[in-house]
Each structure stands twice: as structure tokens, then as C-alpha cells.
Short mmCIF file of C-alpha atoms in Angstrom, two decimals:
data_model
loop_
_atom_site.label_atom_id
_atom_site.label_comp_id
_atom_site.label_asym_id
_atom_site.label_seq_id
_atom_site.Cartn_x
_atom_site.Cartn_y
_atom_site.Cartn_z
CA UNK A 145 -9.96 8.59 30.16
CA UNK A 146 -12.90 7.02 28.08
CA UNK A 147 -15.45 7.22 25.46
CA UNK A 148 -18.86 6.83 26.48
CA UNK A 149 -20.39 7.82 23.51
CA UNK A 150 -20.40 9.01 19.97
CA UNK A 151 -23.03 11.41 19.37
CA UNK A 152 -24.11 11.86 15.59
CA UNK A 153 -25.86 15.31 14.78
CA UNK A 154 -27.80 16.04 11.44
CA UNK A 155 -28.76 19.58 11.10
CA UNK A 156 -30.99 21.06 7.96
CA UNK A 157 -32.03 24.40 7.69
CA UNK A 158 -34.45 23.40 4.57
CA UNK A 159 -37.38 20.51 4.95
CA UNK A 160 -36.52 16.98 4.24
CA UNK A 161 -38.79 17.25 0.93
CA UNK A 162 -37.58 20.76 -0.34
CA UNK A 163 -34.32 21.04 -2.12
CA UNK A 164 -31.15 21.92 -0.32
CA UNK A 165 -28.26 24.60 -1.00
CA UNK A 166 -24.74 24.71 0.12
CA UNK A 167 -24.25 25.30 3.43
CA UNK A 168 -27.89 24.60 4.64
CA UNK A 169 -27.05 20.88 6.23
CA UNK A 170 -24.30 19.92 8.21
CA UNK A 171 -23.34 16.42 10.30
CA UNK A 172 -21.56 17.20 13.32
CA UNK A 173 -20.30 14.63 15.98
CA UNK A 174 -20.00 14.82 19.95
CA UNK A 175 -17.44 12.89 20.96
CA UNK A 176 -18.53 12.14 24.83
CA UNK A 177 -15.47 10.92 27.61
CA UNK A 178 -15.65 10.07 31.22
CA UNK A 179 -13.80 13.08 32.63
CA UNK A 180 -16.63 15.56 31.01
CA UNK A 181 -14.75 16.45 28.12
CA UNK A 182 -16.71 16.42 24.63
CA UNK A 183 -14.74 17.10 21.32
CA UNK A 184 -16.68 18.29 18.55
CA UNK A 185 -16.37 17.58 15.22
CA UNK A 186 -17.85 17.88 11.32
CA UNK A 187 -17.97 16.36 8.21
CA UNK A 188 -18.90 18.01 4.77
CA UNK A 189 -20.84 15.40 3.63
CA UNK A 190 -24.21 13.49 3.58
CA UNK A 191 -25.52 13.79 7.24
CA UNK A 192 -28.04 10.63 6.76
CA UNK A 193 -25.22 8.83 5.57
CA UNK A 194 -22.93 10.09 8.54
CA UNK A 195 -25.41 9.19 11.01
CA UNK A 196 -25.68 5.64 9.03
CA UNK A 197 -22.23 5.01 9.50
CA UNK A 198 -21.62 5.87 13.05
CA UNK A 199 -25.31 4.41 14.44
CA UNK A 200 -25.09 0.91 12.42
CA UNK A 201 -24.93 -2.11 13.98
CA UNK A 202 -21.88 -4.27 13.35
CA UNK A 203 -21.85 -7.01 10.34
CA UNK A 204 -18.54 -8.26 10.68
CA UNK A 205 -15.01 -7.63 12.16
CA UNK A 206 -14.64 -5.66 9.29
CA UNK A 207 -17.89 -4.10 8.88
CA UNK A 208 -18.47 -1.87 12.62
CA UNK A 209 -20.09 0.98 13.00
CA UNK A 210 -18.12 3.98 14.46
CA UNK A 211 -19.72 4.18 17.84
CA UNK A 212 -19.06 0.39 18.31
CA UNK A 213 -15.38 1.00 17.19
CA UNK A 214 -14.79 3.82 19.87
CA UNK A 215 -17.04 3.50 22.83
CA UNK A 216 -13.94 2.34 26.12
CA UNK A 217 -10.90 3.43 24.03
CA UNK A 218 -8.90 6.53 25.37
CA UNK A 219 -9.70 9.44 22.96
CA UNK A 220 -5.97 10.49 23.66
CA UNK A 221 -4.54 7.23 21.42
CA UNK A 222 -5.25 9.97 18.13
CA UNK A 223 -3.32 8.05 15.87
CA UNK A 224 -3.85 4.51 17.39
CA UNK A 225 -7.70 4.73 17.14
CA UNK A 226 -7.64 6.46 13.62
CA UNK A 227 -6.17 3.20 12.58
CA UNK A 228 -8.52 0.87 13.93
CA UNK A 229 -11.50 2.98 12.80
CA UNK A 230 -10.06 2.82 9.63
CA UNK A 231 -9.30 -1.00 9.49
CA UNK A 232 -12.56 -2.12 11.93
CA UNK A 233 -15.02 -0.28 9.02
CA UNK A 234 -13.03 -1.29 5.90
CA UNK A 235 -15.80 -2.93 4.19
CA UNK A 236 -18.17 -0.12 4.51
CA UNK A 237 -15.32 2.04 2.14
CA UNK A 238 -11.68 3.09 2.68
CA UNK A 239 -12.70 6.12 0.58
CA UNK A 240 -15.21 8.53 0.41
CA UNK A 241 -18.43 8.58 3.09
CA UNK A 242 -17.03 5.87 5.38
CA UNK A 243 -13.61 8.45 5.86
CA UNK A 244 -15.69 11.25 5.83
CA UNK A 245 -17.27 10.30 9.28
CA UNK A 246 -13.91 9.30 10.33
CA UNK A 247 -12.65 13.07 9.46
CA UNK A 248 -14.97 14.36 12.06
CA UNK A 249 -14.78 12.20 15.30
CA UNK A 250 -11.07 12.83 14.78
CA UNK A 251 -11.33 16.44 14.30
CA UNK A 252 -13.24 15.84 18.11
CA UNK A 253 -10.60 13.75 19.33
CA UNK A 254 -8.20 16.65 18.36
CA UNK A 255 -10.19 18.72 20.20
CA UNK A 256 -10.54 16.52 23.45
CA UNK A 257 -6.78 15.87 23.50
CA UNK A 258 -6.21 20.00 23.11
CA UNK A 259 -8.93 20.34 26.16
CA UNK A 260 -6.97 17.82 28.44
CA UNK A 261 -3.55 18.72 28.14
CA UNK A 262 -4.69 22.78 28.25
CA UNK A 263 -3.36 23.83 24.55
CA UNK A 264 -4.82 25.01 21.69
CA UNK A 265 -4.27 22.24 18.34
CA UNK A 266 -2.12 24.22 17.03
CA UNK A 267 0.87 23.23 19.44
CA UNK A 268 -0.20 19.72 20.11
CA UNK A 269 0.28 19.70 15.88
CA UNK A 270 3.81 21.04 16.85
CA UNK A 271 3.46 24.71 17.06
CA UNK A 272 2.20 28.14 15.67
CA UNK A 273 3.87 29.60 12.97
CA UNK A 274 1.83 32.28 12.04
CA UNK A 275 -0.60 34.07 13.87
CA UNK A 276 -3.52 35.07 11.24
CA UNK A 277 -4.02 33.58 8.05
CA UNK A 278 -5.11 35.57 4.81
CA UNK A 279 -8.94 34.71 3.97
CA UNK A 280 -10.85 34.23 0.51
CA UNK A 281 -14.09 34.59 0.94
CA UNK A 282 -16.28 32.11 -1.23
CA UNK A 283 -19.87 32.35 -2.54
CA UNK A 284 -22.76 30.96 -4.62
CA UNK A 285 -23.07 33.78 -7.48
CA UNK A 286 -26.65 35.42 -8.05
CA UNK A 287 -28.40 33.94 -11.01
CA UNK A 288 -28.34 38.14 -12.10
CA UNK A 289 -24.45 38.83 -13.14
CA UNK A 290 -25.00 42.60 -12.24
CA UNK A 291 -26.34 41.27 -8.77
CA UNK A 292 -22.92 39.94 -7.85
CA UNK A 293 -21.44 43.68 -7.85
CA UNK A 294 -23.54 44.20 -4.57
CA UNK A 295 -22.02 40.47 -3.50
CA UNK A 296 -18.47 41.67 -3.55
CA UNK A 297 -18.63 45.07 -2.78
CA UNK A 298 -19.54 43.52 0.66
CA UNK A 299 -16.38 41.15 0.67
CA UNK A 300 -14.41 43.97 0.22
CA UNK A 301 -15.97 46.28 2.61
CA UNK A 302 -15.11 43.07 5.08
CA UNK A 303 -11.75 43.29 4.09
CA UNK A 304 -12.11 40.41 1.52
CA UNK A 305 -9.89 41.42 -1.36
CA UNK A 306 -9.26 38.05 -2.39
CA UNK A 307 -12.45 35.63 -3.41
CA UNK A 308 -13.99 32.63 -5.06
CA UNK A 309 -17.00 32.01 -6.71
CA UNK A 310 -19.09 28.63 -8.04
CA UNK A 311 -22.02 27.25 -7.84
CA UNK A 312 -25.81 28.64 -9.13
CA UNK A 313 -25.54 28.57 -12.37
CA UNK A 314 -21.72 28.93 -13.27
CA UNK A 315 -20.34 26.85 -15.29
CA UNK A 316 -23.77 25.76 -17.41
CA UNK A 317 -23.54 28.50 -19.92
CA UNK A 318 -20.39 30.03 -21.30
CA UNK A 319 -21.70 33.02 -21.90
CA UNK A 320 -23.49 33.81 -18.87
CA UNK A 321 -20.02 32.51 -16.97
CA UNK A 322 -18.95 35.81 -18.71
CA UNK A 323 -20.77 37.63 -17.55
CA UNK A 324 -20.94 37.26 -14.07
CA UNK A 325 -16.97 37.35 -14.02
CA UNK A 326 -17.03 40.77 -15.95
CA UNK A 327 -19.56 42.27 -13.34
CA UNK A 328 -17.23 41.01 -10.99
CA UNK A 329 -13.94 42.11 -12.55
CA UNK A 330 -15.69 45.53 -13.07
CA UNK A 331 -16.35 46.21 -9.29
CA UNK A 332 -13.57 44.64 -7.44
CA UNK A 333 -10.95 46.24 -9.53
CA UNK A 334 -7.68 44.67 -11.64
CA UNK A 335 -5.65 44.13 -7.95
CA UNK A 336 -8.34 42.04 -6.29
CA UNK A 337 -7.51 37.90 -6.22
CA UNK A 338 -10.65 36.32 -8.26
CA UNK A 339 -10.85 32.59 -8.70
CA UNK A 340 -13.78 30.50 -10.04
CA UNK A 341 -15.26 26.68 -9.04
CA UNK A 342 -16.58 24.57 -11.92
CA UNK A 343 -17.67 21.94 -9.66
CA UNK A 344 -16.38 19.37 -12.26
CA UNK A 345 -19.17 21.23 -14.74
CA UNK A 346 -16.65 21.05 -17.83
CA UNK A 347 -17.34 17.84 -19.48
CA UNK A 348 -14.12 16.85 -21.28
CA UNK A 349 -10.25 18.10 -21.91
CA UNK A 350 -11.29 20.32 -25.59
CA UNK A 351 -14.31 21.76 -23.73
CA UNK A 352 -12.21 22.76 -20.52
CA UNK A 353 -9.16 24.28 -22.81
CA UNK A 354 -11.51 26.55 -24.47
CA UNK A 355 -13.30 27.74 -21.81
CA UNK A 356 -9.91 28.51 -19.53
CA UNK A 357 -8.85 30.54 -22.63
CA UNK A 358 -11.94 32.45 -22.28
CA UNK A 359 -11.70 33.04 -19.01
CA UNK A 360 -7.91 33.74 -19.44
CA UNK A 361 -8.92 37.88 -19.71
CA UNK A 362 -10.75 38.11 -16.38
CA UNK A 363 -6.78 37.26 -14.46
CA UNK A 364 -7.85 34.48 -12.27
CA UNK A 365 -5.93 33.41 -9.46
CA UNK A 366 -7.20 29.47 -9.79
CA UNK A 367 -9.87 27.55 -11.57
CA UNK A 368 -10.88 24.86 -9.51
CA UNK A 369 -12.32 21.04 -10.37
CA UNK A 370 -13.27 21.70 -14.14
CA UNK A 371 -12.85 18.27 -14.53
CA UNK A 372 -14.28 15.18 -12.43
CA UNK A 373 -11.84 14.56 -9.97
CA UNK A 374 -10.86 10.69 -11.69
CA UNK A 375 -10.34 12.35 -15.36
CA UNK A 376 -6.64 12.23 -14.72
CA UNK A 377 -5.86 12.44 -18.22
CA UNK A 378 -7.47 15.79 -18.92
CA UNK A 379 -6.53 17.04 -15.80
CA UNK A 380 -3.18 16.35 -16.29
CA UNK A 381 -3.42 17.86 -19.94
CA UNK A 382 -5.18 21.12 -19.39
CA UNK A 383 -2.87 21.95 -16.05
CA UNK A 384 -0.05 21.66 -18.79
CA UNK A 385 -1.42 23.86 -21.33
CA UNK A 386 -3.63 26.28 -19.44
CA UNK A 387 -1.90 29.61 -18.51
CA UNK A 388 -4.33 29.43 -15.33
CA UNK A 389 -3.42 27.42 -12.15
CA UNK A 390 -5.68 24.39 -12.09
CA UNK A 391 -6.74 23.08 -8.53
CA UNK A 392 -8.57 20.00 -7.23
CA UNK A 393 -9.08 17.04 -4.42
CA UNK A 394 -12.27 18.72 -2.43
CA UNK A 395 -13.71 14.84 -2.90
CA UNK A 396 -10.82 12.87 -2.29
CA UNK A 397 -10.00 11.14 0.85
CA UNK A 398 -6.64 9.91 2.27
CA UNK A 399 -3.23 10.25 1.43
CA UNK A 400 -3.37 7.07 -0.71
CA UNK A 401 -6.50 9.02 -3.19
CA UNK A 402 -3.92 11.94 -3.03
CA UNK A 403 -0.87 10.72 -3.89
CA UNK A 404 -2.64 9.06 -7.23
CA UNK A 405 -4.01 12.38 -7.91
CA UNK A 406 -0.77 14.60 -7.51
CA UNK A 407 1.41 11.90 -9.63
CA UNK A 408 -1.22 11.97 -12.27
CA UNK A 409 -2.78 15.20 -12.86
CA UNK A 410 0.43 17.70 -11.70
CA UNK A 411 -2.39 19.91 -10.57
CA UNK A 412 -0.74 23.09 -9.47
CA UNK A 413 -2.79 23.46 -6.30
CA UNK A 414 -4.29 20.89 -4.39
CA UNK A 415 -7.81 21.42 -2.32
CA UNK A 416 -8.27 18.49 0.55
CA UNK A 417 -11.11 19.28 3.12
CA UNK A 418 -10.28 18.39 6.38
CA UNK A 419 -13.70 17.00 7.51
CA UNK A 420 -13.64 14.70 4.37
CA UNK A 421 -9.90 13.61 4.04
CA UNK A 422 -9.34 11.86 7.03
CA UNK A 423 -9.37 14.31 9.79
CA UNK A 424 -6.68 16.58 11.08
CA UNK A 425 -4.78 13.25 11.51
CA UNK A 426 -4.57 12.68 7.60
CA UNK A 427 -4.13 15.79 6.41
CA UNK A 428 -0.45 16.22 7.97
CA UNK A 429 -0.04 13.20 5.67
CA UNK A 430 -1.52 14.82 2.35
CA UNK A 431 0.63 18.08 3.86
CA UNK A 432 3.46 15.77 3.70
CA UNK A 433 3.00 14.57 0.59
CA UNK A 434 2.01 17.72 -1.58
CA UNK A 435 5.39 19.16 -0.46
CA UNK A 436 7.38 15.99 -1.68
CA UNK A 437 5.61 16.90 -4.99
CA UNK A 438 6.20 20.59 -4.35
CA UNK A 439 2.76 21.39 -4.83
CA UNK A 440 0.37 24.29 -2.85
CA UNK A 441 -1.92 23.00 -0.58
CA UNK A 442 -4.81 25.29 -0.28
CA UNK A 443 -7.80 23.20 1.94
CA UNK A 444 -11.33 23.01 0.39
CA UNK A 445 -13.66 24.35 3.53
CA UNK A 446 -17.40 26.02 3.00
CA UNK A 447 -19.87 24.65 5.56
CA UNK A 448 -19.71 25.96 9.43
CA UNK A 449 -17.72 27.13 12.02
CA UNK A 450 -16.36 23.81 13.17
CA UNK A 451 -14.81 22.93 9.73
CA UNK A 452 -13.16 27.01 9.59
CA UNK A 453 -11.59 26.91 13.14
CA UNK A 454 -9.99 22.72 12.71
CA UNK A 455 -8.28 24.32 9.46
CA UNK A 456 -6.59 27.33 10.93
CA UNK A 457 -5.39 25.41 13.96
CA UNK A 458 -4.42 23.35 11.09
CA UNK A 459 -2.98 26.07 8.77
CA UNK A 460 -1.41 28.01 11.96
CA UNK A 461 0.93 25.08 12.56
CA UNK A 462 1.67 24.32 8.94
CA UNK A 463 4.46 26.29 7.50
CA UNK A 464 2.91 25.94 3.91
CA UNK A 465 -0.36 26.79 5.34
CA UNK A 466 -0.75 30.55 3.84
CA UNK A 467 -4.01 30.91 2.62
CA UNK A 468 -7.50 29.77 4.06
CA UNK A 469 -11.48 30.09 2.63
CA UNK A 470 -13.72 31.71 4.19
CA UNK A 471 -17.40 31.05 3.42
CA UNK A 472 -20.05 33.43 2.82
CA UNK A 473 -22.80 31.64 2.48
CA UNK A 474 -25.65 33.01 3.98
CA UNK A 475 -26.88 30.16 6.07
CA UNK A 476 -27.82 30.35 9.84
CA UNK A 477 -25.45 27.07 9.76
CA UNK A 478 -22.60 29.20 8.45
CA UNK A 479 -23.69 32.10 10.34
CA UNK A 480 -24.64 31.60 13.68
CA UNK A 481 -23.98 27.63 14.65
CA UNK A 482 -20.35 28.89 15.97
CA UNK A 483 -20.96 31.81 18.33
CA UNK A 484 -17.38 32.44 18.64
CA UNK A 485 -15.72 31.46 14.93
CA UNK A 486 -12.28 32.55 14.48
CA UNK A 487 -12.62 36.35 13.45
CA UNK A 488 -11.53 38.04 10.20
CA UNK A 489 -9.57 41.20 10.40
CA UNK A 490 -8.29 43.05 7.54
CA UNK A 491 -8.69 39.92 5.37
CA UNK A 492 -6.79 37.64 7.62
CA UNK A 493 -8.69 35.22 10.32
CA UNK A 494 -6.94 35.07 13.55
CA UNK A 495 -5.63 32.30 15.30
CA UNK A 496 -7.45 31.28 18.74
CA UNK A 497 -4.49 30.48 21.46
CA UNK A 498 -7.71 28.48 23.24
CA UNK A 499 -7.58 25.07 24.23
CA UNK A 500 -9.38 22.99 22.10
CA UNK A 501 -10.57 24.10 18.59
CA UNK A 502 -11.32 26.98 20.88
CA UNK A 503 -15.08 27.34 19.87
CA UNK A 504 -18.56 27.19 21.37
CA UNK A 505 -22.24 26.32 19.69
CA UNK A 506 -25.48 27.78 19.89
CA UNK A 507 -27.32 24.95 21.70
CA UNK A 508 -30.59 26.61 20.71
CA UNK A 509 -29.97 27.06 16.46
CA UNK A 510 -28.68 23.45 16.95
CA UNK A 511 -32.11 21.67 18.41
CA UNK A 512 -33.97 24.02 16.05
CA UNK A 513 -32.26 22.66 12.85
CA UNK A 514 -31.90 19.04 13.86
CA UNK A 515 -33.21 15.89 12.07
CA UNK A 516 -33.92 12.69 14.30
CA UNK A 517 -34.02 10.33 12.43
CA UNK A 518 -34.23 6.35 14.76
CA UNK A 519 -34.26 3.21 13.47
CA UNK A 520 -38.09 3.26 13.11
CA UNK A 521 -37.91 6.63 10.88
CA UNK A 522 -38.22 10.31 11.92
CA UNK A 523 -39.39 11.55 15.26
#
């Protein structure tokens, strides 16, 4: 078997011009073979930039664009092809966007390998150990703290009793941070799991330490990336001295960017997205590694379909693998891109037995929300 093609998607709900939210863009791949098979993947990133990256022309030996790299090798060779992706576009970043678009043809090259052999990931990865995973649902607060009671009311009336909020305006004002968590707190109740995202919004060590205290009487199960993801120093420092679990690593990429980050900041959780870290190919590595620093890994995932159902199959075969997010944003991408996503019952999502990442798309949402963008500009 062979690739004949990598096919780069960009999808925006949003104009190019007008501003974009979370969740309302998404780059998927189509990894195309010979037999008929096509593995689909995603990244959480820039989709221009994916596109960029896979599309380009090549420079060097070094410097090849993804579809170059790929197009006659056997999409079964996972971990021999991850390697020469990696090493063929070196010069174009062995961090951030450049392994980003690696994370999601190999996400599809998962899910070609589970098509041909008739399995779902989850046993090509070695086997299922659990068969539903408990869910936090995520979301953007409403700019309106008393608004968010209506938010998680619904969460819980989904079965949601665990959940994470960031984004909006959280994190800009102190005071309003309060807030929102006390109309929160308020309607969910004292036994419901609340964490917060700062999205790196606390600017230094002092600042973060006295705003984790002040949060310290709403009971939060995490606080995640107060700090830019490279402050080692004051992550390090505040996971030490806050009484609150501190998380991080939705940004980083491979299990070299990880290991620097465990050894240096001790964070107590650690958050790698599978459609930026590498692919499910990597993450077995940062798996690997956060347990030889006994640390939780707990993955980073709030775009579409594709990204929730390659981290159960994931999480299913991953005996650390005990808790997984669930986004709520509102979206048609997060929505209605999947017409089959992997369903949540009683607060748990359950593992597809499928072959493949055992999902379908909605051909029709996909043309209306794509961007094609050719070498001569849009069309």
C-alpha cells in the first residue's frame, strides 16, 4: 500500500477579515492510499500555516514539504515515516507548527493502519483498558459572571459534574475572575470538580502566588498555564508553594520540549495535545516519560471531533489515561463536523470498538466552512 496524496483542509466558521474564537477554525488532513483507504487527521493550530507546511515546495534535503515527504511510502511504516518527516522538514522547526502538521497526518496514518488490519487504535496501541473515560467539559466563560450559572447548569444536566473554564475575559481582572468562579461555585455545588485556564495571563511568579491564594477558596481541582510555558523558574516556584495543582504543556511539542519542562517546572499535571505534540506516535513517548517522573498526564484537547476520538483511543489503551476534556464550545466545528463523535454518558465518553478512529464527517459543513487558499491567493 501507498500514499497518493496528502490532502490539507482549512476550515473557518468566521470570515478571513473578522476575528476568530476558539473552536471556530480547524486544519484537518486526508491522508489518501492506493487501496481506498483515507486516514483523517487534525491539528490545533494555525490552518494557513498547516496548509503552508504540507503544500510547500521543497528547499533543501532538509527543508520538504510534507506531501513531498510522504507521497509512495507505505502509510503502515507509522514509526519509520514519523522519523523521516521529522528529519526531511528539520529546518522548517523541530518544535512547534512544523510538528504540529506532523501530529495530524500521523493521527491519519493511525487511522489507516486501524482501517487495514480491521481494529480499532486502541489495540493496535496494545489494548483497551478501560472502556469509558470520565469527561470535563471545558468552556469560554460569558463576559456576565451570573451568565455562567445557565453555562453549567447545562454541563451538569449532561452529566458534566466535573469542568474547566478560560478564556473571554478570565484572567484580565482579578476581581471579575471572582466573580465568575463564585457564580460558578454557587450553582454547581461544593462536590462538583472546577478547574480554571489562565492561558499564560499571569505575568510573573508574585502576581501568580497571589492570585492562586485568591482563588484557593473556590476548591479548584487544577489551575492551568498561569505562566508562559518557558518561565520555568516561576513555574517551578509557584507549583511548590501553591496549595493548588498547577498544570501545563498544551504548546509544547515532543518528548524532548517535555522532558525539559517536567525536570524543570515539577508541574503536578502535565497537558500535551495530541494534534500538536507529535501525533499519537509521540505521545506514548511523553506517556512514557511523565510516568518516569511520576507525574499525571491529563491531554489538552478543545477543537473537533477528530482531536476527541484520537485521545480516547489514546486514553482507552493507556493505563494512566483516566480523565479526558470534553469541549463545549458552541461551534458548528465542535458540533456537527463529526457526525458520529464518541458519546458522553453519565459523564464518561465511551470507547468506539470501530476500526479506525471509528468516526465519520459531514462532507457538506466541511465544503461550507472551507478556505482555498492556491498559490495565486484565495479562490
Amino acid at each position: 500500500m501507498k500514499i497518493i496524496d496528502v490532502e490539507p483542509i482549512w476550515l473557518r466558521v468566521p470570515g478571513l477579515t473578522e476575528q476568530c474564537e476558539w473552536g471556530e477554525d480547524a486544519f484537518l488532513v486526508r491522508v489518501h492510499t492506493d487501496q481506498g483507504l483515507i486516514g483523517i487527521g487534525e491539528a490545533d493550530s494555525s490552518p494557513a500555516v498547516m496548509c503552508a507546511l504540507v503544500d510547500t515546495p521543497s528547499s533543501h534535503s532538509t527543508s520538504i514539504g510534507l506531501r513531498e515527504i510522504l507521497v509512495g511510502e507505505n502509510p503502515l511504516d507509522i514509526e519509520r515515516v514519523w522519523r523521516k518527516m521529522y528529519e526531511y522538514s528539520s529546518y522548517m522547526g523541530r518544535r512547534g507548527a512544523a510538528i504540529h502538521a506532523i501530529s495530524a497526518i500521523d493521527i491519519a496514518l493511525w487511522d489507516i493502519a486501524s482501517q487495514y488490519y480491521g481494529e480499532p487504535v486502541h489495540r493496535l496501541l496494545g489494548g483497551r483498558v478501560r472502556d469509558r473515560i470520565p469527561a470535563y467539559g471545558t468552556f469560554i466563560p460569558d463576559d456576565d459572571p451570573d451568565a455562567n450559572r445557565r453555562i453549567v447548569a447545562g454541563l451538569q444536566e449532561e452529566g458534566l459534574n466535573r469542568m474547566k473554564l478560560g478564556g473571554g475575559l478570565f484572567g484580565l481582572d482579578p476581581e471579575h475572575d471572582a466573580a465568575v468562579l463564585r457564580s460558578v461555585r454557587d450553582e454547581v455545588g461544593a462536590d462538583a470538580e472546577l478547574a480554571v485556564d489562565l492561558v499564560y495571563r499571569w505575568r510573573n511568579y508574585r502576581y501568580a502566588q497571589e492570585q492562586e491564594r485568591r482563588m484557593s477558596e473556590f476548591g479548584l481541582s487544577w489551575i492551568e498555564e498561569p505562566l508562559a510555558a518557558d518561565d520555568h523558574y516561576g513555574l517551578r516556584r509557584l507549583a511548590e508553594a501553591s496549595g493548588t495543582p498547577i498544570t501545563g504543556g498544551e504548546c509544547l511539542t515532543t518528548r524532548a520540549e517535555f522532558a525539559e519542562f517536567i525536570r524543570e517546572t515539577t508541574p503536578d499535571i502535565v497537558q500535551p495535545d495530541i494534534t500538536r505534540c507529535g501525533g499519537i506516535t509521540e505521545m506514548r513517548r511523553i506517556q512514557a516519560l511523565a510516568d518516569e517522573y511520576s507525574t499525571r498526564l491529563v491531554p489538552h484537547g478543545f477543537s473537533t471531533g477528530i482531536l476527541l476520538a484520537a485521545t480516547v483511543q489514546f486514553l482507552a489503551a493507556t493505563p494512566g489515561g483516566d480523565l479526558v476534556e470534553y469541549s463545549r464550545s458552541t461551534s458548528p466545528l465542535s458540533t456537527s463536523l463529526v457526525t458520529n463523535p464518541p458519546p458522553l454518558v453519565d459523564g464518561h465518553v465511551l470507547v468506539s470498538d470501530r476500526p479506525g478512529l471509528g468516526i465519520e464527517l459531514d462532507e457538506d459543513l466541511l465544503e461550507r466552512y472551507r478556505v482555498r487558499i492556491g498559490w495565486g491567493g484565495q479562490s
